[in-house]
Amino acid sequence: MPAPDLFTAELTLTGRITTASNATFLGSIGDTAVVYKPIAGEKPLWDFPDGCLAHREVAAYLVSEVLGWNVVPRTWLRDGPFGDGMVQLWQETDPDQNAVDLVASDDVPEIGWKHVLQGQDENGRMVALIHEDSPALRRMAVFDVVVNNADRKGDHILAITDGHRHGVDHGLTFHRDYKLRTVLWGWLGDALTVEELEGIDRVTEGLNGELGRDLADLLSAEEIGSVAARCARLRLAGRFPAPRGEMSAVPWPLF
């Protein structure tokens, strides 16, 4: 039996993710499990235009594809039971793995992890925010700089059994102003690898070709120009950037 067309075949809802800020549903297209976020279910934000979060999620996927690192699962726009919205392939995660974690401050691993910050939990105990020191997360951190991700929470990083890490929930991206808020600050100031620099170059080149044309259907010309400017700054510095401005460098909540 041929596989259903993911753009036109019926999308059937199977559940709802009630912890999400915007309307988010689990669904299926034939035997393919998906996540569906209708534009009609997006809550207005003071700093992003209305009705554009689904478009930004698709734009994030397009940039991920050009980088070549499979950060974002396949994502596309289509209609559904509540109208047009973003649809993304569902990813099965490994419940025994955590790419980002909170641990007691005196229990931070010495190898394989990066320390981000520390503070007190609700019981007054000192805890530390840590994340894996892995190539997959490094690439995600570079991706977040390129797309100006304002909401990289720990729960937006999916730990896959084979060691791969997917990033999801990219509605708060591509703002023309600096908005980077992330839990992935562990490589601050570290030099970018050749592979990472080559990925940035692919995006820069793509903005002058197919990627730029595709993004023009999803983002404003000013926002696309800001992507090019971020790539140029990152390429020139050759290092992971530091936070800047007065806004918080991490999202809240952290997970």
PDB file of C-alpha atoms in Angstrom:
ATOM      1  CA  MET A   1       0.000   0.000   0.000  1.00  0.00           C
ATOM      2  CA  PRO A   2       1.553   3.373  -0.969  1.00  0.00           C
ATOM      3  CA  ALA A   3       2.454   5.823   1.782  1.00  0.00           C
ATOM      4  CA  PRO A   4      -0.013   8.698   2.204  1.00  0.00           C
ATOM      5  CA  ASP A   5       0.851  12.152   0.892  1.00  0.00           C
ATOM      6  CA  LEU A   6       1.911  14.037   4.013  1.00  0.00           C
ATOM      7  CA  PHE A   7       0.622  17.304   2.522  1.00  0.00           C
ATOM      8  CA  THR A   8      -2.840  16.194   1.397  1.00  0.00           C
ATOM      9  CA  ALA A   9      -3.868  12.963   3.162  1.00  0.00           C
ATOM     10  CA  GLU A  10      -6.216  13.241   6.120  1.00  0.00           C
ATOM     11  CA  LEU A  11      -4.639  14.366   9.381  1.00  0.00           C
ATOM     12  CA  THR A  12      -6.383  12.651  12.295  1.00  0.00           C
ATOM     13  CA  LEU A  13      -5.951  13.972  15.834  1.00  0.00           C
ATOM     14  CA  THR A  14      -5.012  11.435  18.508  1.00  0.00           C
ATOM     15  CA  GLY A  15      -4.301  13.624  21.537  1.00  0.00           C
ATOM     16  CA  ARG A  16      -3.272  17.031  22.831  1.00  0.00           C
ATOM     17  CA  ILE A  17      -0.082  18.238  24.526  1.00  0.00           C
ATOM     18  CA  THR A  18      -1.585  20.323  27.318  1.00  0.00           C
ATOM     19  CA  THR A  19       1.737  21.643  28.665  1.00  0.00           C
ATOM     20  CA  ALA A  20       2.453  23.598  25.467  1.00  0.00           C
ATOM     21  CA  SER A  21       1.987  27.387  25.437  1.00  0.00           C
ATOM     22  CA  ASN A  22       0.040  27.249  22.174  1.00  0.00           C
ATOM     23  CA  ALA A  23      -2.477  24.708  20.884  1.00  0.00           C
ATOM     24  CA  THR A  24      -0.448  21.578  20.128  1.00  0.00           C
ATOM     25  CA  PHE A  25      -1.917  18.250  19.052  1.00  0.00           C
ATOM     26  CA  LEU A  26      -0.686  14.744  18.430  1.00  0.00           C
ATOM     27  CA  GLY A  27      -1.961  13.242  15.225  1.00  0.00           C
ATOM     28  CA  SER A  28      -1.413  10.785  12.438  1.00  0.00           C
ATOM     29  CA  ILE A  29      -1.355  10.833   8.664  1.00  0.00           C
ATOM     30  CA  GLY A  30      -1.908   7.207   7.790  1.00  0.00           C
ATOM     31  CA  ASP A  31       0.640   5.364   9.936  1.00  0.00           C
ATOM     32  CA  THR A  32       2.886   8.416  10.323  1.00  0.00           C
ATOM     33  CA  ALA A  33       2.780  10.060  13.762  1.00  0.00           C
ATOM     34  CA  VAL A  34       2.954  13.870  13.711  1.00  0.00           C
ATOM     35  CA  VAL A  35       2.675  16.984  15.836  1.00  0.00           C
ATOM     36  CA  TYR A  36       0.171  19.602  14.625  1.00  0.00           C
ATOM     37  CA  LYS A  37       0.131  23.244  15.736  1.00  0.00           C
ATOM     38  CA  PRO A  38      -2.694  25.221  14.118  1.00  0.00           C
ATOM     39  CA  ILE A  39      -2.096  28.914  13.471  1.00  0.00           C
ATOM     40  CA  ALA A  40      -5.522  29.595  14.991  1.00  0.00           C
ATOM     41  CA  GLY A  41      -4.209  28.274  18.315  1.00  0.00           C
ATOM     42  CA  GLU A  42      -1.225  30.646  18.537  1.00  0.00           C
ATOM     43  CA  LYS A  43      -1.392  33.102  21.435  1.00  0.00           C
ATOM     44  CA  PRO A  44      -0.476  36.722  20.623  1.00  0.00           C
ATOM     45  CA  LEU A  45       2.991  37.859  21.753  1.00  0.00           C
ATOM     46  CA  TRP A  46       4.169  41.397  22.435  1.00  0.00           C
ATOM     47  CA  ASP A  47       7.419  41.058  20.482  1.00  0.00           C
ATOM     48  CA  PHE A  48       6.493  38.782  17.556  1.00  0.00           C
ATOM     49  CA  PRO A  49       3.870  39.421  14.852  1.00  0.00           C
ATOM     50  CA  ASP A  50       0.583  37.537  15.223  1.00  0.00           C
ATOM     51  CA  GLY A  51      -0.072  34.347  13.293  1.00  0.00           C
ATOM     52  CA  CYS A  52       3.518  33.668  12.273  1.00  0.00           C
ATOM     53  CA  LEU A  53       4.869  31.040  14.673  1.00  0.00           C
ATOM     54  CA  ALA A  54       4.082  28.107  12.376  1.00  0.00           C
ATOM     55  CA  HIS A  55       5.918  29.849   9.545  1.00  0.00           C
ATOM     56  CA  ARG A  56       8.968  30.329  11.770  1.00  0.00           C
ATOM     57  CA  GLU A  57       8.940  26.645  12.682  1.00  0.00           C
ATOM     58  CA  VAL A  58       9.052  25.716   9.001  1.00  0.00           C
ATOM     59  CA  ALA A  59      11.766  28.310   8.351  1.00  0.00           C
ATOM     60  CA  ALA A  60      13.833  26.757  11.155  1.00  0.00           C
ATOM     61  CA  TYR A  61      13.532  23.363   9.472  1.00  0.00           C
ATOM     62  CA  LEU A  62      14.683  24.797   6.146  1.00  0.00           C
ATOM     63  CA  VAL A  63      17.779  26.317   7.748  1.00  0.00           C
ATOM     64  CA  SER A  64      18.450  23.045   9.578  1.00  0.00           C
ATOM     65  CA  GLU A  65      18.350  21.194   6.251  1.00  0.00           C
ATOM     66  CA  VAL A  66      20.853  23.564   4.651  1.00  0.00           C
ATOM     67  CA  LEU A  67      23.178  23.266   7.655  1.00  0.00           C
ATOM     68  CA  GLY A  68      23.008  19.521   7.026  1.00  0.00           C
ATOM     69  CA  TRP A  69      22.912  18.444  10.666  1.00  0.00           C
ATOM     70  CA  ASN A  70      19.322  17.162  11.014  1.00  0.00           C
ATOM     71  CA  VAL A  71      18.658  19.383  14.020  1.00  0.00           C
ATOM     72  CA  VAL A  72      14.953  19.914  13.285  1.00  0.00           C
ATOM     73  CA  PRO A  73      12.633  17.029  12.369  1.00  0.00           C
ATOM     74  CA  ARG A  74      10.835  17.340   9.038  1.00  0.00           C
ATOM     75  CA  THR A  75       8.375  20.230   9.331  1.00  0.00           C
ATOM     76  CA  TRP A  76       5.879  21.645   6.849  1.00  0.00           C
ATOM     77  CA  LEU A  77       2.742  23.784   6.515  1.00  0.00           C
ATOM     78  CA  ARG A  78      -0.614  22.251   5.669  1.00  0.00           C
ATOM     79  CA  ASP A  79      -4.260  22.282   6.646  1.00  0.00           C
ATOM     80  CA  GLY A  80      -5.685  20.240   9.500  1.00  0.00           C
ATOM     81  CA  PRO A  81      -8.785  19.879  11.658  1.00  0.00           C
ATOM     82  CA  PHE A  82      -8.332  23.423  13.025  1.00  0.00           C
ATOM     83  CA  GLY A  83      -7.079  25.035   9.849  1.00  0.00           C
ATOM     84  CA  ASP A  84      -3.625  25.731   8.473  1.00  0.00           C
ATOM     85  CA  GLY A  85      -0.727  25.056  10.758  1.00  0.00           C
ATOM     86  CA  MET A  86       2.672  23.522  11.278  1.00  0.00           C
ATOM     87  CA  VAL A  87       3.050  19.737  11.069  1.00  0.00           C
ATOM     88  CA  GLN A  88       6.184  17.947  12.224  1.00  0.00           C
ATOM     89  CA  LEU A  89       7.217  14.312  12.289  1.00  0.00           C
ATOM     90  CA  TRP A  90       6.902  12.884  15.798  1.00  0.00           C
ATOM     91  CA  GLN A  91      10.156  11.690  17.382  1.00  0.00           C
ATOM     92  CA  GLU A  92      10.427   8.839  19.872  1.00  0.00           C
ATOM     93  CA  THR A  93      12.808   9.790  22.673  1.00  0.00           C
ATOM     94  CA  ASP A  94      14.870   7.680  25.058  1.00  0.00           C
ATOM     95  CA  PRO A  95      13.475   8.166  28.592  1.00  0.00           C
ATOM     96  CA  ASP A  96      16.802   7.063  30.080  1.00  0.00           C
ATOM     97  CA  GLN A  97      18.750   9.922  28.478  1.00  0.00           C
ATOM     98  CA  ASN A  98      18.822  13.606  29.386  1.00  0.00           C
ATOM     99  CA  ALA A  99      20.833  16.014  27.254  1.00  0.00           C
ATOM    100  CA  VAL A 100      20.201  18.837  29.749  1.00  0.00           C
ATOM    101  CA  ASP A 101      19.853  18.373  33.491  1.00  0.00           C
ATOM    102  CA  LEU A 102      19.743  20.013  36.909  1.00  0.00           C
ATOM    103  CA  VAL A 103      22.061  18.413  39.473  1.00  0.00           C
ATOM    104  CA  ALA A 104      23.358  19.283  42.922  1.00  0.00           C
ATOM    105  CA  SER A 105      26.126  21.886  42.587  1.00  0.00           C
ATOM    106  CA  ASP A 106      28.673  19.543  44.193  1.00  0.00           C
ATOM    107  CA  ASP A 107      27.691  16.692  41.864  1.00  0.00           C
ATOM    108  CA  VAL A 108      28.597  18.151  38.443  1.00  0.00           C
ATOM    109  CA  PRO A 109      30.363  15.496  36.319  1.00  0.00           C
ATOM    110  CA  GLU A 110      33.951  16.377  35.450  1.00  0.00           C
ATOM    111  CA  ILE A 111      33.899  14.767  32.001  1.00  0.00           C
ATOM    112  CA  GLY A 112      31.306  14.846  29.219  1.00  0.00           C
ATOM    113  CA  TRP A 113      29.216  17.726  30.551  1.00  0.00           C
ATOM    114  CA  LYS A 114      29.258  21.531  30.473  1.00  0.00           C
ATOM    115  CA  HIS A 115      28.293  23.738  33.417  1.00  0.00           C
ATOM    116  CA  VAL A 116      25.984  26.642  32.490  1.00  0.00           C
ATOM    117  CA  LEU A 117      24.845  28.290  35.726  1.00  0.00           C
ATOM    118  CA  GLN A 118      23.919  27.573  39.302  1.00  0.00           C
ATOM    119  CA  GLY A 119      21.318  28.776  41.764  1.00  0.00           C
ATOM    120  CA  GLN A 120      18.938  27.646  44.488  1.00  0.00           C
ATOM    121  CA  ASP A 121      16.006  25.307  43.981  1.00  0.00           C
ATOM    122  CA  GLU A 122      12.626  25.668  45.707  1.00  0.00           C
ATOM    123  CA  ASN A 123      14.078  24.031  48.822  1.00  0.00           C
ATOM    124  CA  GLY A 124      17.074  26.348  49.045  1.00  0.00           C
ATOM    125  CA  ARG A 125      19.570  23.765  47.800  1.00  0.00           C
ATOM    126  CA  MET A 126      22.318  24.812  45.410  1.00  0.00           C
ATOM    127  CA  VAL A 127      21.835  23.239  41.993  1.00  0.00           C
ATOM    128  CA  ALA A 128      23.642  23.529  38.653  1.00  0.00           C
ATOM    129  CA  LEU A 129      22.281  23.582  35.115  1.00  0.00           C
ATOM    130  CA  ILE A 130      24.412  21.330  32.907  1.00  0.00           C
ATOM    131  CA  HIS A 131      24.264  19.944  29.393  1.00  0.00           C
ATOM    132  CA  GLU A 132      26.102  17.308  27.404  1.00  0.00           C
ATOM    133  CA  ASP A 133      29.399  18.165  25.789  1.00  0.00           C
ATOM    134  CA  SER A 134      28.568  16.469  22.502  1.00  0.00           C
ATOM    135  CA  PRO A 135      28.904  17.294  18.790  1.00  0.00           C
ATOM    136  CA  ALA A 136      25.124  17.025  18.358  1.00  0.00           C
ATOM    137  CA  LEU A 137      24.444  19.681  20.989  1.00  0.00           C
ATOM    138  CA  ARG A 138      27.262  21.906  19.712  1.00  0.00           C
ATOM    139  CA  ARG A 139      25.626  21.888  16.292  1.00  0.00           C
ATOM    140  CA  MET A 140      22.282  22.720  17.866  1.00  0.00           C
ATOM    141  CA  ALA A 141      23.873  25.656  19.688  1.00  0.00           C
ATOM    142  CA  VAL A 142      25.268  26.974  16.385  1.00  0.00           C
ATOM    143  CA  PHE A 143      21.850  26.513  14.778  1.00  0.00           C
ATOM    144  CA  ASP A 144      20.249  28.505  17.607  1.00  0.00           C
ATOM    145  CA  VAL A 145      22.603  31.434  17.009  1.00  0.00           C
ATOM    146  CA  VAL A 146      21.861  31.419  13.280  1.00  0.00           C
ATOM    147  CA  VAL A 147      18.066  31.386  13.746  1.00  0.00           C
ATOM    148  CA  ASN A 148      18.171  33.657  16.821  1.00  0.00           C
ATOM    149  CA  ASN A 149      16.290  31.172  19.001  1.00  0.00           C
ATOM    150  CA  ALA A 150      14.600  32.971  21.890  1.00  0.00           C
ATOM    151  CA  ASP A 151      13.358  29.820  23.615  1.00  0.00           C
ATOM    152  CA  ARG A 152      15.829  26.911  23.737  1.00  0.00           C
ATOM    153  CA  LYS A 153      14.531  25.182  26.848  1.00  0.00           C
ATOM    154  CA  GLY A 154      15.877  21.870  28.095  1.00  0.00           C
ATOM    155  CA  ASP A 155      12.638  20.119  27.155  1.00  0.00           C
ATOM    156  CA  HIS A 156      12.982  21.413  23.595  1.00  0.00           C
ATOM    157  CA  ILE A 157      15.940  19.056  23.128  1.00  0.00           C
ATOM    158  CA  LEU A 158      14.908  15.489  22.331  1.00  0.00           C
ATOM    159  CA  ALA A 159      17.360  12.731  23.268  1.00  0.00           C
ATOM    160  CA  ILE A 160      17.150   9.945  20.700  1.00  0.00           C
ATOM    161  CA  THR A 161      18.294   6.413  21.522  1.00  0.00           C
ATOM    162  CA  ASP A 162      21.096   6.396  18.933  1.00  0.00           C
ATOM    163  CA  GLY A 163      22.673   9.494  20.482  1.00  0.00           C
ATOM    164  CA  HIS A 164      21.204  12.000  18.056  1.00  0.00           C
ATOM    165  CA  ARG A 165      19.581  15.135  19.469  1.00  0.00           C
ATOM    166  CA  HIS A 166      16.627  16.854  17.822  1.00  0.00           C
ATOM    167  CA  GLY A 167      15.525  20.402  18.564  1.00  0.00           C
ATOM    168  CA  VAL A 168      11.821  21.272  18.529  1.00  0.00           C
ATOM    169  CA  ASP A 169       9.524  24.245  19.283  1.00  0.00           C
ATOM    170  CA  HIS A 170      11.048  26.912  17.059  1.00  0.00           C
ATOM    171  CA  GLY A 171       8.196  29.406  16.903  1.00  0.00           C
ATOM    172  CA  LEU A 172      10.248  32.087  18.685  1.00  0.00           C
ATOM    173  CA  THR A 173      12.988  32.415  16.098  1.00  0.00           C
ATOM    174  CA  PHE A 174      14.207  34.775  13.359  1.00  0.00           C
ATOM    175  CA  HIS A 175      13.414  38.020  15.167  1.00  0.00           C
ATOM    176  CA  ARG A 176      15.281  40.920  13.579  1.00  0.00           C
ATOM    177  CA  ASP A 177      16.528  42.006  17.029  1.00  0.00           C
ATOM    178  CA  TYR A 178      18.901  39.992  19.219  1.00  0.00           C
ATOM    179  CA  LYS A 179      16.767  37.497  21.182  1.00  0.00           C
ATOM    180  CA  LEU A 180      19.041  34.519  21.890  1.00  0.00           C
ATOM    181  CA  ARG A 181      17.865  32.723  25.043  1.00  0.00           C
ATOM    182  CA  THR A 182      19.155  29.210  25.502  1.00  0.00           C
ATOM    183  CA  VAL A 183      20.319  26.626  28.023  1.00  0.00           C
ATOM    184  CA  LEU A 184      23.235  25.733  25.697  1.00  0.00           C
ATOM    185  CA  TRP A 185      25.867  28.241  26.847  1.00  0.00           C
ATOM    186  CA  GLY A 186      28.525  25.678  27.781  1.00  0.00           C
ATOM    187  CA  TRP A 187      30.840  26.442  24.844  1.00  0.00           C
ATOM    188  CA  LEU A 188      30.854  30.214  25.323  1.00  0.00           C
ATOM    189  CA  GLY A 189      34.011  31.601  23.702  1.00  0.00           C
ATOM    190  CA  ASP A 190      35.150  28.252  22.289  1.00  0.00           C
ATOM    191  CA  ALA A 191      36.400  28.168  18.700  1.00  0.00           C
ATOM    192  CA  LEU A 192      33.992  26.783  16.103  1.00  0.00           C
ATOM    193  CA  THR A 193      35.053  23.618  14.303  1.00  0.00           C
ATOM    194  CA  VAL A 194      35.706  23.432  10.573  1.00  0.00           C
ATOM    195  CA  GLU A 195      32.461  21.462  10.186  1.00  0.00           C
ATOM    196  CA  GLU A 196      30.503  24.144  12.033  1.00  0.00           C
ATOM    197  CA  LEU A 197      32.026  26.941   9.958  1.00  0.00           C
ATOM    198  CA  GLU A 198      31.227  25.049   6.766  1.00  0.00           C
ATOM    199  CA  GLY A 199      27.610  24.741   7.887  1.00  0.00           C
ATOM    200  CA  ILE A 200      27.398  28.504   8.407  1.00  0.00           C
ATOM    201  CA  ASP A 201      28.876  29.009   4.933  1.00  0.00           C
ATOM    202  CA  ARG A 202      26.193  26.764   3.434  1.00  0.00           C
ATOM    203  CA  VAL A 203      23.468  28.926   4.971  1.00  0.00           C
ATOM    204  CA  THR A 204      25.121  32.121   3.733  1.00  0.00           C
ATOM    205  CA  GLU A 205      25.330  30.697   0.227  1.00  0.00           C
ATOM    206  CA  GLY A 206      21.790  29.349   0.414  1.00  0.00           C
ATOM    207  CA  LEU A 207      20.372  32.738   1.332  1.00  0.00           C
ATOM    208  CA  ASN A 208      21.429  33.922  -2.105  1.00  0.00           C
ATOM    209  CA  GLY A 209      19.674  30.993  -3.757  1.00  0.00           C
ATOM    210  CA  GLU A 210      16.972  28.433  -3.015  1.00  0.00           C
ATOM    211  CA  LEU A 211      16.965  28.898   0.753  1.00  0.00           C
ATOM    212  CA  GLY A 212      16.479  32.647   0.380  1.00  0.00           C
ATOM    213  CA  ARG A 213      13.589  32.131  -2.024  1.00  0.00           C
ATOM    214  CA  ASP A 214      11.911  29.600   0.280  1.00  0.00           C
ATOM    215  CA  LEU A 215      12.333  31.790   3.358  1.00  0.00           C
ATOM    216  CA  ALA A 216      10.770  34.728   1.491  1.00  0.00           C
ATOM    217  CA  ASP A 217       7.423  32.905   1.732  1.00  0.00           C
ATOM    218  CA  LEU A 218       7.782  32.594   5.516  1.00  0.00           C
ATOM    219  CA  LEU A 219       9.726  35.591   6.870  1.00  0.00           C
ATOM    220  CA  SER A 220      10.096  39.294   6.146  1.00  0.00           C
ATOM    221  CA  ALA A 221      12.966  40.598   4.030  1.00  0.00           C
ATOM    222  CA  GLU A 222      14.381  42.293   7.134  1.00  0.00           C
ATOM    223  CA  GLU A 223      14.327  39.033   9.081  1.00  0.00           C
ATOM    224  CA  ILE A 224      16.094  37.199   6.260  1.00  0.00           C
ATOM    225  CA  GLY A 225      18.691  39.953   6.146  1.00  0.00           C
ATOM    226  CA  SER A 226      19.245  39.496   9.860  1.00  0.00           C
ATOM    227  CA  VAL A 227      20.004  35.794   9.282  1.00  0.00           C
ATOM    228  CA  ALA A 228      22.713  36.781   6.811  1.00  0.00           C
ATOM    229  CA  ALA A 229      24.129  39.324   9.279  1.00  0.00           C
ATOM    230  CA  ARG A 230      24.247  36.763  12.095  1.00  0.00           C
ATOM    231  CA  CYS A 231      26.033  34.268   9.852  1.00  0.00           C
ATOM    232  CA  ALA A 232      28.572  36.910   8.860  1.00  0.00           C
ATOM    233  CA  ARG A 233      29.278  37.892  12.472  1.00  0.00           C
ATOM    234  CA  LEU A 234      29.550  34.282  13.600  1.00  0.00           C
ATOM    235  CA  ARG A 235      31.843  33.403  10.697  1.00  0.00           C
ATOM    236  CA  LEU A 236      34.070  36.415  11.334  1.00  0.00           C
ATOM    237  CA  ALA A 237      34.359  35.748  15.082  1.00  0.00           C
ATOM    238  CA  GLY A 238      34.851  32.008  14.592  1.00  0.00           C
ATOM    239  CA  ARG A 239      33.705  31.401  18.163  1.00  0.00           C
ATOM    240  CA  PHE A 240      30.562  30.745  20.140  1.00  0.00           C
ATOM    241  CA  PRO A 241      29.179  34.155  21.117  1.00  0.00           C
ATOM    242  CA  ALA A 242      28.555  35.493  24.603  1.00  0.00           C
ATOM    243  CA  PRO A 243      25.170  36.800  25.788  1.00  0.00           C
ATOM    244  CA  ARG A 244      24.581  40.500  25.241  1.00  0.00           C
ATOM    245  CA  GLY A 245      22.056  43.109  26.201  1.00  0.00           C
ATOM    246  CA  GLU A 246      20.010  43.380  29.375  1.00  0.00           C
ATOM    247  CA  MET A 247      17.546  40.560  28.763  1.00  0.00           C
ATOM    248  CA  SER A 248      17.932  37.145  30.365  1.00  0.00           C
ATOM    249  CA  ALA A 249      20.363  34.852  28.557  1.00  0.00           C
ATOM    250  CA  VAL A 250      18.293  31.768  29.440  1.00  0.00           C
ATOM    251  CA  PRO A 251      14.581  31.049  28.925  1.00  0.00           C
ATOM    252  CA  TRP A 252      12.196  30.684  31.825  1.00  0.00           C
ATOM    253  CA  PRO A 253      11.277  28.157  32.861  1.00  0.00           C
ATOM    254  CA  LEU A 254      14.483  26.327  31.986  1.00  0.00           C
ATOM    255  CA  PHE A 255      12.571  23.171  31.017  1.00  0.00           C
TER     256      PHE A 255
END
